[in-house]
Short mmCIF file of C-alpha atoms in Angstrom, two decimals:
data_model
loop_
_atom_site.label_atom_id
_atom_site.label_comp_id
_atom_site.label_asym_id
_atom_site.label_seq_id
_atom_site.Cartn_x
_atom_site.Cartn_y
_atom_site.Cartn_z
CA MET A 1 -1.68 8.23 -29.78
CA LEU A 2 -0.41 4.84 -28.62
CA ASP A 3 2.73 5.98 -26.77
CA LEU A 4 2.74 9.23 -24.83
CA LEU A 5 5.93 9.12 -22.76
CA PRO A 6 8.43 8.43 -25.56
CA ASP A 7 7.17 11.50 -27.44
CA LEU A 8 7.18 13.63 -24.29
CA PHE A 9 10.73 12.58 -23.39
CA ASP A 10 11.85 13.29 -26.99
CA HIS A 11 10.59 16.88 -26.64
CA TYR A 12 10.87 17.61 -22.91
CA GLU A 13 13.59 15.35 -21.51
CA ASN A 14 14.90 18.05 -19.15
CA ASP A 15 11.42 18.87 -17.84
CA LEU A 16 10.37 15.33 -16.89
CA MET A 17 11.23 13.03 -14.00
CA LEU A 18 10.56 9.32 -14.46
CA LEU A 19 9.11 7.40 -11.54
CA PRO A 20 10.59 3.97 -10.75
CA SER A 21 9.45 1.20 -13.12
CA VAL A 22 7.62 -0.73 -10.41
CA PHE A 23 4.03 0.09 -11.36
CA HIS A 24 1.64 -2.20 -13.21
CA GLN A 25 -1.32 -1.18 -15.38
CA PHE A 26 -4.74 -2.10 -13.96
CA GLY A 27 -7.18 0.42 -15.44
CA GLY A 28 -9.09 0.37 -18.70
CA LYS A 29 -7.46 3.65 -19.73
CA SER A 30 -3.77 2.99 -20.37
CA ILE A 31 -2.82 6.56 -21.34
CA PHE A 32 -3.71 9.34 -18.91
CA TRP A 33 -2.40 12.60 -17.53
CA GLY A 34 -3.45 15.42 -15.26
CA GLU A 35 -2.68 17.70 -12.36
CA VAL A 36 -1.38 15.84 -9.32
CA VAL A 37 -3.39 15.60 -6.11
CA THR A 38 -1.56 13.69 -3.37
CA VAL A 39 -2.45 11.43 -0.45
CA ARG A 40 -0.20 9.63 2.01
CA CYS A 41 -1.80 6.72 3.85
CA PHE A 42 -0.83 3.28 5.08
CA GLU A 43 -3.31 0.42 4.83
CA ASP A 44 -6.23 2.86 5.32
CA ASN A 45 -8.03 4.16 2.24
CA SER A 46 -10.27 6.71 4.00
CA MET A 47 -8.61 9.71 2.34
CA VAL A 48 -8.51 7.97 -1.06
CA LYS A 49 -12.26 7.38 -0.90
CA GLN A 50 -12.89 10.95 0.30
CA LEU A 51 -10.86 12.58 -2.48
CA LEU A 52 -12.13 10.40 -5.32
CA ALA A 53 -15.68 11.43 -4.38
CA THR A 54 -14.84 15.05 -5.30
CA ASP A 55 -14.49 16.70 -8.71
CA GLY A 56 -11.38 15.32 -10.38
CA THR A 57 -11.68 16.91 -13.79
CA GLY A 58 -8.20 17.06 -15.29
CA LYS A 59 -6.60 15.49 -12.21
CA VAL A 60 -4.67 12.37 -11.21
CA LEU A 61 -4.57 11.11 -7.64
CA LEU A 62 -1.11 9.97 -6.54
CA VAL A 63 -1.27 7.81 -3.41
CA ASP A 64 1.78 6.96 -1.33
CA GLY A 65 0.70 3.79 0.43
CA GLY A 66 4.16 3.10 1.78
CA ALA A 67 4.65 0.35 -0.84
CA SER A 68 2.40 -1.97 1.20
CA THR A 69 0.83 -4.77 -0.78
CA SER A 70 -0.96 -6.28 2.24
CA LYS A 71 -4.21 -4.35 1.79
CA ALA A 72 -5.80 -2.72 -1.25
CA LEU A 73 -6.12 1.06 -1.18
CA MET A 74 -8.69 1.07 -4.00
CA GLY A 75 -11.23 -1.36 -5.40
CA ASP A 76 -14.08 -1.23 -7.89
CA LEU A 77 -16.50 0.90 -5.83
CA ILE A 78 -14.01 3.69 -5.11
CA ALA A 79 -12.75 3.50 -8.71
CA GLN A 80 -16.34 3.92 -9.96
CA SER A 81 -16.63 7.01 -7.79
CA ALA A 82 -13.46 8.34 -9.45
CA VAL A 83 -14.95 7.72 -12.91
CA ASP A 84 -18.23 9.37 -11.88
CA HIS A 85 -16.34 12.45 -10.66
CA GLY A 86 -14.16 12.87 -13.76
CA TRP A 87 -10.75 11.76 -12.45
CA GLN A 88 -8.23 10.95 -15.19
CA GLY A 89 -6.35 8.36 -13.18
CA VAL A 90 -5.05 7.01 -9.91
CA VAL A 91 -1.46 5.96 -9.22
CA ILE A 92 -1.01 3.94 -6.03
CA TYR A 93 2.35 3.16 -4.45
CA GLY A 94 0.61 0.19 -2.91
CA ALA A 95 -2.07 -2.29 -3.96
CA VAL A 96 -5.51 -2.37 -5.61
CA ARG A 97 -8.20 -5.05 -5.81
CA ASP A 98 -11.12 -6.00 -8.09
CA VAL A 99 -8.68 -5.90 -10.99
CA ALA A 100 -10.97 -7.56 -13.55
CA THR A 101 -13.50 -4.78 -13.00
CA LEU A 102 -10.84 -2.03 -12.93
CA ALA A 103 -9.68 -3.19 -16.37
CA THR A 104 -13.13 -2.37 -17.80
CA MET A 105 -13.30 1.18 -16.41
CA GLN A 106 -12.37 4.37 -18.26
CA LEU A 107 -9.87 5.29 -15.59
CA GLY A 108 -6.10 5.12 -15.58
CA VAL A 109 -4.99 2.90 -12.70
CA LYS A 110 -1.40 2.01 -11.88
CA ALA A 111 -0.29 0.26 -8.71
CA LEU A 112 2.44 -2.01 -7.41
CA ALA A 113 0.25 -5.11 -7.12
CA ALA A 114 -3.19 -6.58 -6.62
CA VAL A 115 -4.40 -8.06 -3.33
CA PRO A 116 -7.97 -9.12 -2.46
CA ILE A 117 -7.92 -7.74 1.11
CA LYS A 118 -9.63 -4.40 1.86
CA THR A 119 -8.39 -1.83 4.33
CA GLU A 120 -9.95 -0.75 7.58
CA ARG A 121 -11.14 2.84 7.48
CA LYS A 122 -9.88 4.78 10.48
CA GLY A 123 -9.66 8.21 8.88
CA ALA A 124 -5.87 8.13 8.84
CA GLY A 125 -3.85 9.83 6.15
CA GLU A 126 -2.62 13.13 4.84
CA ILE A 127 -3.98 15.05 1.83
CA ASN A 128 -2.03 17.44 -0.44
CA CYS A 129 1.37 16.63 0.99
CA ALA A 130 4.77 16.36 -0.67
CA LEU A 131 5.62 12.76 -1.59
CA SER A 132 8.78 10.92 -2.48
CA ILE A 133 8.52 7.91 -4.81
CA GLY A 134 11.97 6.46 -5.36
CA ASP A 135 14.19 9.51 -5.72
CA VAL A 136 11.46 11.64 -7.30
CA GLN A 137 9.92 14.43 -5.21
CA ILE A 138 6.28 15.14 -6.06
CA THR A 139 4.15 18.03 -4.85
CA PRO A 140 0.48 18.81 -5.42
CA GLY A 141 -0.08 20.80 -8.60
CA MET A 142 2.64 19.09 -10.62
CA MET A 143 1.59 17.25 -13.78
CA LEU A 144 1.65 13.46 -14.13
CA TYR A 145 1.79 11.61 -17.46
CA ALA A 146 1.36 7.83 -17.73
CA ASP A 147 1.20 5.13 -20.38
CA ASP A 148 2.43 1.56 -20.80
CA ASN A 149 6.02 2.88 -20.88
CA GLY A 150 5.86 4.23 -17.33
CA ILE A 151 4.97 7.32 -15.30
CA ALA A 152 6.60 10.75 -15.42
CA VAL A 153 5.99 14.05 -13.65
CA SER A 154 6.79 17.65 -14.53
CA GLN A 155 6.64 20.89 -12.58
CA ASN A 156 4.41 22.52 -15.19
CA PRO A 157 1.97 21.38 -17.90
CA LEU A 158 3.68 20.39 -21.14
CA ASN A 159 2.41 21.45 -24.55
CA MET A 160 1.27 18.26 -26.25
CA ALA A 161 0.10 19.81 -29.51
CA PHE A 162 2.79 17.91 -31.44
CA ILE A 163 1.36 14.50 -30.42
CA SER A 164 -1.02 13.01 -32.96
#
């Protein structure tokens, strides 16, 4: 299975919404999918760290960082916590850091950019909120599918039995 999204769009075009093509691949796992958990935060990764330290089996964290690329919302230590807790991936509408290390981890990571500057942790942010990325509305519990072709979301899980 080298390409997930083309096959999904061939079978479920009307069920999928494609996120803007602004994300870059940073994780060692280029194909990932799971149930969406959401966070909204701006240059403060407190809630990202908190969530990725909980059980993420079958889940993907979608972070709306307000498109800021001034400070990284995730680095290698928080990503390792995500791996340790079974998260499938993290999509950040913002920046990450420690990208050489992220590329070696079995975690899907997509973000707008890399920046070496960490955030201050002030406990700011909102968990399990509705997000808007481009013109796509995303709510917790939706499904997210990602590969090198992009990122798509659906209201419900899609049957992927046809994918080899």
